[in-house]
Tab-separated table of C-alpha atoms and ligand atoms in Angstrom:
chain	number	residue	atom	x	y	z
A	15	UNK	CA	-10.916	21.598	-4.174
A	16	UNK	CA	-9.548	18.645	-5.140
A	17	UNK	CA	-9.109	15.498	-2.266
A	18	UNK	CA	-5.346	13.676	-2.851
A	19	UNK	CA	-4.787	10.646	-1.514
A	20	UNK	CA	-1.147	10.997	-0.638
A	21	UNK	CA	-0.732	9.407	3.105
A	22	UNK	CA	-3.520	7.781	4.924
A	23	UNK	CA	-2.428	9.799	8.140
A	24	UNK	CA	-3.516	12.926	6.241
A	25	UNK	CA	-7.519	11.357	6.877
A	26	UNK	CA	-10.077	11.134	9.430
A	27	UNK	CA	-10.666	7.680	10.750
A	28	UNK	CA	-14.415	8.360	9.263
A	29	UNK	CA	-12.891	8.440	5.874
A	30	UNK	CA	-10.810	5.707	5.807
A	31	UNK	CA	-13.448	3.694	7.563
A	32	UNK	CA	-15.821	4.422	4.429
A	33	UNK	CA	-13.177	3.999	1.617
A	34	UNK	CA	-12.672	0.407	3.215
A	35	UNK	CA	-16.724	-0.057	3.620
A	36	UNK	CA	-17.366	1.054	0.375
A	37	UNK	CA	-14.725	-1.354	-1.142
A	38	UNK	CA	-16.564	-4.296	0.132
A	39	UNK	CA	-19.605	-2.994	-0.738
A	40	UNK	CA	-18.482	-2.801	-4.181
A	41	UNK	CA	-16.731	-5.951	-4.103
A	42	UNK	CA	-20.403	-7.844	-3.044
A	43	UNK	CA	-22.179	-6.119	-5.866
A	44	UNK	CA	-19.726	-7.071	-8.524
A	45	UNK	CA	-19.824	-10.470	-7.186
A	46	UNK	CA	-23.370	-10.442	-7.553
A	47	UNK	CA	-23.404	-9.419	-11.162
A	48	UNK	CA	-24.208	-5.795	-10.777
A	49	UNK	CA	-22.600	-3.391	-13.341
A	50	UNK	CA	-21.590	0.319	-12.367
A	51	UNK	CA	-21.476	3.739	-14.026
A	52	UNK	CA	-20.314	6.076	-11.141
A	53	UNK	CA	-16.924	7.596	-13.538
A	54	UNK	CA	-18.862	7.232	-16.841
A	55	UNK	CA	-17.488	10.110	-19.219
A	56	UNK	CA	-14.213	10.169	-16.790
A	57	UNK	CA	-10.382	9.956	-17.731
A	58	UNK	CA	-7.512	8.756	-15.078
A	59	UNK	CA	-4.333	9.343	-15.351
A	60	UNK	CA	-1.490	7.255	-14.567
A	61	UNK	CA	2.132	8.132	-14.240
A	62	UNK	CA	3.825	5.394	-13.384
A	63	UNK	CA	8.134	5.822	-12.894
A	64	UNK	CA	8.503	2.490	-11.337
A	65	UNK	CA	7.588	-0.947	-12.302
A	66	UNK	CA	3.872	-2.670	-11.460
A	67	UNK	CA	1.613	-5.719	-12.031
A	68	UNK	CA	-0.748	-5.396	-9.154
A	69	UNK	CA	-1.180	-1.924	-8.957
A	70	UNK	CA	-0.974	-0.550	-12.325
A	71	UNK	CA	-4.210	-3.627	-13.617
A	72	UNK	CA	-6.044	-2.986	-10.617
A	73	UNK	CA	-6.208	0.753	-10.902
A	74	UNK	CA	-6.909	-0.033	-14.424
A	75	UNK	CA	-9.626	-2.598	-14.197
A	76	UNK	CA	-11.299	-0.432	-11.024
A	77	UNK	CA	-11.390	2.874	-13.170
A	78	UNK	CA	-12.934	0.399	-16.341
A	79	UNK	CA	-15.232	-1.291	-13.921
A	80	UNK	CA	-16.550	2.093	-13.025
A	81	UNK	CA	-17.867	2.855	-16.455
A	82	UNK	CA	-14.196	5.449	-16.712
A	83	UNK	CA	-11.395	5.303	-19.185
A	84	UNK	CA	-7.512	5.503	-18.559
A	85	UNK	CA	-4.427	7.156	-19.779
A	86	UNK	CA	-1.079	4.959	-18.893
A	87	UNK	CA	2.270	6.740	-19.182
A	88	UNK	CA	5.132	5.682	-18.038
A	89	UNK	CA	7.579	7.647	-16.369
A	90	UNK	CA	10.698	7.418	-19.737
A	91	UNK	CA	7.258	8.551	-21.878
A	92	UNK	CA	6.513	11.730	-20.527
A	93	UNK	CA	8.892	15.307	-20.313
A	94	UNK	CA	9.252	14.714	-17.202
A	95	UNK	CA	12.267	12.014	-18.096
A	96	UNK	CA	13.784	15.222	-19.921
A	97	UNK	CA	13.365	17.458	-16.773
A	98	UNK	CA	9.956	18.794	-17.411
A	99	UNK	CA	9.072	20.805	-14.288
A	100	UNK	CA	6.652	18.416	-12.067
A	101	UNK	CA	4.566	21.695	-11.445
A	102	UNK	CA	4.139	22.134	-15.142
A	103	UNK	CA	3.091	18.491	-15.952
A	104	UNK	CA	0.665	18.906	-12.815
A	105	UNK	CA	-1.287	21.561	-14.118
A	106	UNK	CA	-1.082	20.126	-18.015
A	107	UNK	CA	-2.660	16.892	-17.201
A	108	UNK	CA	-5.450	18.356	-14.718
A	109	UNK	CA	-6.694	19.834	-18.087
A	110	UNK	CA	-7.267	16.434	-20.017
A	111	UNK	CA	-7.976	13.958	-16.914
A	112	UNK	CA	-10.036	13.721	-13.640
A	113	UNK	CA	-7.083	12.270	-11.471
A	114	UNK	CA	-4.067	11.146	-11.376
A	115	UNK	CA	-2.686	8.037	-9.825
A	116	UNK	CA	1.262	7.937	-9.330
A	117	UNK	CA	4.023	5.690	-8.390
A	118	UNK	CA	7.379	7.627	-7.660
A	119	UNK	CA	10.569	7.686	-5.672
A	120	UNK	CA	9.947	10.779	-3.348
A	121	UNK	CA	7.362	11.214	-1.708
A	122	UNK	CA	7.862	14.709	-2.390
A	123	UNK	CA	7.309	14.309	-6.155
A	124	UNK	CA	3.566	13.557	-5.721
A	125	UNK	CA	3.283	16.463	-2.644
A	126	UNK	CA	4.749	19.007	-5.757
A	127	UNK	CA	2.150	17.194	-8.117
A	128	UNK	CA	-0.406	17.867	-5.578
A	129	UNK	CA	0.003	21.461	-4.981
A	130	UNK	CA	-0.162	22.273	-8.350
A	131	UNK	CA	-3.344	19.651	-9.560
A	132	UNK	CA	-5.874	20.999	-9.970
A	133	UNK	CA	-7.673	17.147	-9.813
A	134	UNK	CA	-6.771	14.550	-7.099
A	135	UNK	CA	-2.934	12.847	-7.222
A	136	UNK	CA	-3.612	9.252	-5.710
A	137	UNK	CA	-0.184	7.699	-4.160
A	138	UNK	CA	0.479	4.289	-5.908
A	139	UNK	CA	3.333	3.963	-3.676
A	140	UNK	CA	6.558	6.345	-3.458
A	141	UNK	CA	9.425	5.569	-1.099
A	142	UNK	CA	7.458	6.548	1.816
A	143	UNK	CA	4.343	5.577	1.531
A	144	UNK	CA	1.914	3.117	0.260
A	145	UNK	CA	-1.558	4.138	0.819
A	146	UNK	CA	-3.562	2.390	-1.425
A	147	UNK	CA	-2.219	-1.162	-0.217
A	148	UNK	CA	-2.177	-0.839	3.273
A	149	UNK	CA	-6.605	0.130	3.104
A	150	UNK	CA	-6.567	-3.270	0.321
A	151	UNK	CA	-4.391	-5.042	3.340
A	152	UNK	CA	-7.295	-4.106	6.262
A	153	UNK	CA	-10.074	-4.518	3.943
A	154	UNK	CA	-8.248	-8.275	3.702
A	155	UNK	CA	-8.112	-8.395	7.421
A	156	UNK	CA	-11.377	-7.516	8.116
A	157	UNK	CA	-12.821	-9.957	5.807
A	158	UNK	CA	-11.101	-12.502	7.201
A	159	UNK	CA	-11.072	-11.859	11.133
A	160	UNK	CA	-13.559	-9.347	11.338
A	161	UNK	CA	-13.139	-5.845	13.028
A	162	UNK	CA	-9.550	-4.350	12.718
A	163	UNK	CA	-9.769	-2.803	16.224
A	164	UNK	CA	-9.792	-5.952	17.977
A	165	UNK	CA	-6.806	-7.013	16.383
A	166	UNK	CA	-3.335	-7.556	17.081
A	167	UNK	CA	-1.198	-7.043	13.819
A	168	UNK	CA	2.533	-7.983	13.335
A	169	UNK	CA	4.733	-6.459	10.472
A	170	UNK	CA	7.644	-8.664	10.102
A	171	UNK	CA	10.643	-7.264	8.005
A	172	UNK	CA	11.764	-3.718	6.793
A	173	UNK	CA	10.427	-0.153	8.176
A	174	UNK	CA	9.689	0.313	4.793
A	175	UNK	CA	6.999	2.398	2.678
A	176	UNK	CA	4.416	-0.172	3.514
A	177	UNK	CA	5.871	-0.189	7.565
A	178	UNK	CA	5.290	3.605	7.133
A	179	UNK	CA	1.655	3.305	6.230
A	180	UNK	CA	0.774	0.605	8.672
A	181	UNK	CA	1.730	2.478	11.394
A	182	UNK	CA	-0.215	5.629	10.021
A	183	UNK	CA	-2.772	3.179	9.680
A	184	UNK	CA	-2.934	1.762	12.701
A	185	UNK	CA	-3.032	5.885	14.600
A	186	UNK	CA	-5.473	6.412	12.778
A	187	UNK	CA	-8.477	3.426	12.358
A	188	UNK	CA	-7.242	2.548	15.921
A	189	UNK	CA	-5.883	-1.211	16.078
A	190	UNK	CA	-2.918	-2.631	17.732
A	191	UNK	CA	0.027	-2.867	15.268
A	192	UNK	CA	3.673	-4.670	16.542
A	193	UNK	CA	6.554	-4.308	13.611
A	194	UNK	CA	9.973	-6.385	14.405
A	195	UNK	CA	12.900	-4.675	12.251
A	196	UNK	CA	16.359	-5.385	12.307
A	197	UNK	CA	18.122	-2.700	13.762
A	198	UNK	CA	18.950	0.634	11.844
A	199	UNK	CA	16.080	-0.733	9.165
A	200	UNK	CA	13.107	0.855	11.949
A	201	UNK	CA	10.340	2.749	10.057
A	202	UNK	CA	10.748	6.271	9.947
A	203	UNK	CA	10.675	8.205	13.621
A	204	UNK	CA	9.073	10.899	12.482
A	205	UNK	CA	5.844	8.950	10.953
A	206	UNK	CA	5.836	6.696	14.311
A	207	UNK	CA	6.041	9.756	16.669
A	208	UNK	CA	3.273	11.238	14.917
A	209	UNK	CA	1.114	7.995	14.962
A	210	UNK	CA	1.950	7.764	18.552
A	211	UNK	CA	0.214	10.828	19.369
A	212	UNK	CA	-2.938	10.098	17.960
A	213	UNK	CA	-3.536	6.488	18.435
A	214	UNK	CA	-5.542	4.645	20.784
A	215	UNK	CA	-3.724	1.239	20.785
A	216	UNK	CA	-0.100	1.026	20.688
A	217	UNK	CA	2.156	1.169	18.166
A	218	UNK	CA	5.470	-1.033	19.214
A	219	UNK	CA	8.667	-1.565	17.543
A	220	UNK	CA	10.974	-4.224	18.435
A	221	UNK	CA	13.706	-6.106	16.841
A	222	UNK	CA	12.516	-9.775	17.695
A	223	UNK	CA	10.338	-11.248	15.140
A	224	UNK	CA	8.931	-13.641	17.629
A	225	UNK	CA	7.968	-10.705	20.168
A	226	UNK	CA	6.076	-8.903	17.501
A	227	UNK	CA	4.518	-12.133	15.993
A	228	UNK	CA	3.298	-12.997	19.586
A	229	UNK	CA	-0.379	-14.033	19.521
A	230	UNK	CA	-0.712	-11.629	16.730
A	231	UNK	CA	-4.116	-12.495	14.054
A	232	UNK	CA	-2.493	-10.858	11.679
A	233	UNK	CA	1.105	-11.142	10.353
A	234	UNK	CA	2.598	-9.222	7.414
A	235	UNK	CA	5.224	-9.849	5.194
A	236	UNK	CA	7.414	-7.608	2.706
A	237	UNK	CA	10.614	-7.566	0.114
A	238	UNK	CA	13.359	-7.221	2.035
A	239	UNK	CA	14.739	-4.666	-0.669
A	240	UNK	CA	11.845	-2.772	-1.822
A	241	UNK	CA	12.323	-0.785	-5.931
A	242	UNK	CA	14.869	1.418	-5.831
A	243	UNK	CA	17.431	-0.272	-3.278
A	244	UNK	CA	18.110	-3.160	-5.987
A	245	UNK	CA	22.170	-2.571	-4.899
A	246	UNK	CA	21.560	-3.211	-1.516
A	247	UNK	CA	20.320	-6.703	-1.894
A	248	UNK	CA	23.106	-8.794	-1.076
A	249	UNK	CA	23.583	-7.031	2.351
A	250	UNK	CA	20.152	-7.154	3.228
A	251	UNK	CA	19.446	-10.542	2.628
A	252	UNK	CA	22.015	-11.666	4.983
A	253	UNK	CA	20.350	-8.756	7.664
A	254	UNK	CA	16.864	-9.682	6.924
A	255	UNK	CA	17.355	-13.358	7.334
A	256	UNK	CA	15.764	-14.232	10.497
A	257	UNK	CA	12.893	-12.480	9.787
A	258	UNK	CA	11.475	-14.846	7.516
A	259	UNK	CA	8.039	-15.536	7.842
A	260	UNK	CA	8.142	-19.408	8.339
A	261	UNK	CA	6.077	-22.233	10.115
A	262	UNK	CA	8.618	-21.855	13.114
A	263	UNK	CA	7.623	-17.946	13.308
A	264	UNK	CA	4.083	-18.853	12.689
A	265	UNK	CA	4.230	-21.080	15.733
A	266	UNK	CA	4.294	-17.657	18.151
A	267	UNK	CA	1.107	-16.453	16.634
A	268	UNK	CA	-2.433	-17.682	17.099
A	269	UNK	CA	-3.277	-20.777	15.497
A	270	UNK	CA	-5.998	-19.299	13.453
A	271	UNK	CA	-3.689	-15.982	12.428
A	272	UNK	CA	-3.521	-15.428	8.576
A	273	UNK	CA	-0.629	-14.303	6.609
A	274	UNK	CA	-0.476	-11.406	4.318
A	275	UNK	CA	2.114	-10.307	1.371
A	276	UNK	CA	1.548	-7.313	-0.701
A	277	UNK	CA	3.319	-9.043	-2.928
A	278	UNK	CA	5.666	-9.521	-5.027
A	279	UNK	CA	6.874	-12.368	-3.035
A	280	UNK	CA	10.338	-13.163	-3.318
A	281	UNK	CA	9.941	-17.265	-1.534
A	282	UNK	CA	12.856	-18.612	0.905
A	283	UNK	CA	13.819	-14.873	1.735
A	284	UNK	CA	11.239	-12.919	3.487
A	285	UNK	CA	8.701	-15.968	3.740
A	286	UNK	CA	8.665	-19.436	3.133
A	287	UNK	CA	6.882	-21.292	-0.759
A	288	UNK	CA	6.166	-23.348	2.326
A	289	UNK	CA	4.089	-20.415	4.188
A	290	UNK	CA	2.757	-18.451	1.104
A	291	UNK	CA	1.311	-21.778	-0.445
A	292	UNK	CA	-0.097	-22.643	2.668
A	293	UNK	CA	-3.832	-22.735	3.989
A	294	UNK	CA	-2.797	-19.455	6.251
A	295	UNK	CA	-1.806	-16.809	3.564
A	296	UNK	CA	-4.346	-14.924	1.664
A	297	UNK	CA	-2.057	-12.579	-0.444
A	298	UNK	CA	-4.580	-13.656	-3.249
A	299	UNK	CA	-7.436	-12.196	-1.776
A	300	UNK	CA	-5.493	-9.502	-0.824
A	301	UNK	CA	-4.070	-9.105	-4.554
A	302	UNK	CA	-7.815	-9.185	-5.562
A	303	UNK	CA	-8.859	-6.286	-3.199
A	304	UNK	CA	-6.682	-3.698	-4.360
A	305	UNK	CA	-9.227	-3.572	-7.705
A	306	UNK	CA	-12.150	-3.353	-5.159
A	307	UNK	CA	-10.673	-0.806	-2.775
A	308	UNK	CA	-9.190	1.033	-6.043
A	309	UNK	CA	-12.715	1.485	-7.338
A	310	UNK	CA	-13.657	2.629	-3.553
A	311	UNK	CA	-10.875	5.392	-3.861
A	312	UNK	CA	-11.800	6.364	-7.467
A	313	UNK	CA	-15.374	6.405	-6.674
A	314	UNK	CA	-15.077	8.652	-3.395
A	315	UNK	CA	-11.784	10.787	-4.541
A	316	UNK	CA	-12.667	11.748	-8.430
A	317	UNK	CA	-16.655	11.677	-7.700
B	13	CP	N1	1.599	-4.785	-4.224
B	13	CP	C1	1.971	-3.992	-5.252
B	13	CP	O1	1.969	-2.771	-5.158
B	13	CP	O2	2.337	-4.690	-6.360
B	13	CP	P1	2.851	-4.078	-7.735
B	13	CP	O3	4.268	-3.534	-7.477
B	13	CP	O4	2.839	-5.227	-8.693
B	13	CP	O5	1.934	-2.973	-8.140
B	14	NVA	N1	8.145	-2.227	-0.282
B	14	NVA	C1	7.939	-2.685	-1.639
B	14	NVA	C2	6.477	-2.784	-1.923
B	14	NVA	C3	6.167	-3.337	-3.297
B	14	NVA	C4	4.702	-3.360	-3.595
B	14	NVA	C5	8.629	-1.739	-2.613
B	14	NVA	O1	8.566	-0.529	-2.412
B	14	NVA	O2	9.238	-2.228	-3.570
């Protein structure tokens, strides 16, 4: 049967563990020069109904780097812009490709997808969730501060899709994860419940930036109106404004904590040119690692 990737809190902590091992293992031997073959003969498909750089070149260049081929459509190309039931399209595709990677509104549009796929649906990131990023964002961490579990992570910002898998993250690998939202913009209660049950370091929301920044290694930052709320921008920038990651946030964090950005960045509103220029950020290498933990996913998921 066929292994989606749809939310990381539907995985072990094994799993997730070995998709993020596996992406630095692959990352060291394409740095070293070593070429692989693993989805030779293989044929992704992507559906993608929202706009990309990162996500759409990275899945891309991982499934090429891997010795596979890929189909791009997006969204306005396909039936599916003309109503085409999801469940048809689901089972049409599984008969040319080996998988499917899909960015989408509802998260419920890549669960109906799912059911009815015959080959693994991979979530590029719907309104919910964003899977794929959040294992790129800990690989990151872990490069750069070693072992996640002795962390202490802040999210900074919206209870957003990202928010959502952070906290699902942080249930289930087991680190210490603080997000500050502004009131009524707290990630989803059902998601943190959940994640509450199972973790084994907390899981706090506040809505003081500098509370959840405190001593953190590790602090996050976001849009503060993610694809799809484009008429809500106004009003949130005026909400969202004091949680800009700055240098006067920064100064409630360890010295030594780096900054991350899934990018894209939008600079002055949710953080500083000041702080994503600066020696602490390393949304590059973080931008980079989505290709190695893409070819991690492809590898273990369409194998
Ligand atoms: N971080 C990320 O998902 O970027 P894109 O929207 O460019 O894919
Ligand atoms: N929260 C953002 C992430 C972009 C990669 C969005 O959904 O637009």
């Amino acid at each position: 049967m066929a292994t989606h990737l749809l939310s990381l809190g539907d995985f072990s902590r094994d799993h997730l563990n070995e998709l993020i091992a596996s992406g630095l293992r692959l990352k060291a031997e394409a740095k070293a020069g070593k070429r692989h073959s693993q989805l030779a003969g293989r044929i992704l498909g992507m559906i993608f109904e929202k706009p990309s750089t990162r996500t759409r070149v990275s899945f891309e260049a991982a499934m090429y780097g891997l010795g596979g081929q890929v189909i791009y459509l997006s969204g306005r190309d396909t039936q599916l812009a003309r109503n085409e039931p999801l469940k048809d399209m689901a089972r049409v595709m599984a008969r040319y490709v080996n998988g499917l990677v899909v960015r989408t509104y509802g998260q419920e549009v890549v669960e109906e997808l799912a059911r009815y796929s015959s080959v693994p649906v991979i979530n590029a990131l719907t309104d919910r969730h964003h899977p794929c990023q959040v294992l790129s964002d800990i690989m990151t961490m872990i490069e750069n501060k070693g072992p996640v579990e002795k962390l202490h992570v802040a999210w900074v910002g919206d209870g957003n899709n990202m928010a959502n898998s952070f906290i699902q993250a942080a249930s289930v690998i087991g680190f210490s994860l603080t997000l500050a939202c502004p009131p009524g913009y707290e990630p989803d209660p059902e998601i943190l419940a959940n994640a509450r049950k199972l973790a084994s370091q907390p899981i706090v929301v506040t809505n003081d930036p500098a509370e959840a920044v405190a001593q953190a290694d590790v602090v996050n930052a976001d849009v503060w109106a993610s694809m799809g709320q484009e008429e809500e921008q106004t009003a949130r920038r005026r909400i969202f404004r004091p949680y800009q990651v700055n240098t006067a946030l920064l100064t409630h964090a360890k010295p030594d904590a780096i900054v991350l950005h899934c990018l894209p960045a939008h600079r002055e509103e949710e953080i500083t040119d000041e702080v994503l220029e600066g020696p602490q950020c390393v949304a590059w290498d973080q931008a980079e690692n989505k290709m190695h933990i893409h070819k991690a996913i492809l590898a273990a998921h369409l194998a």
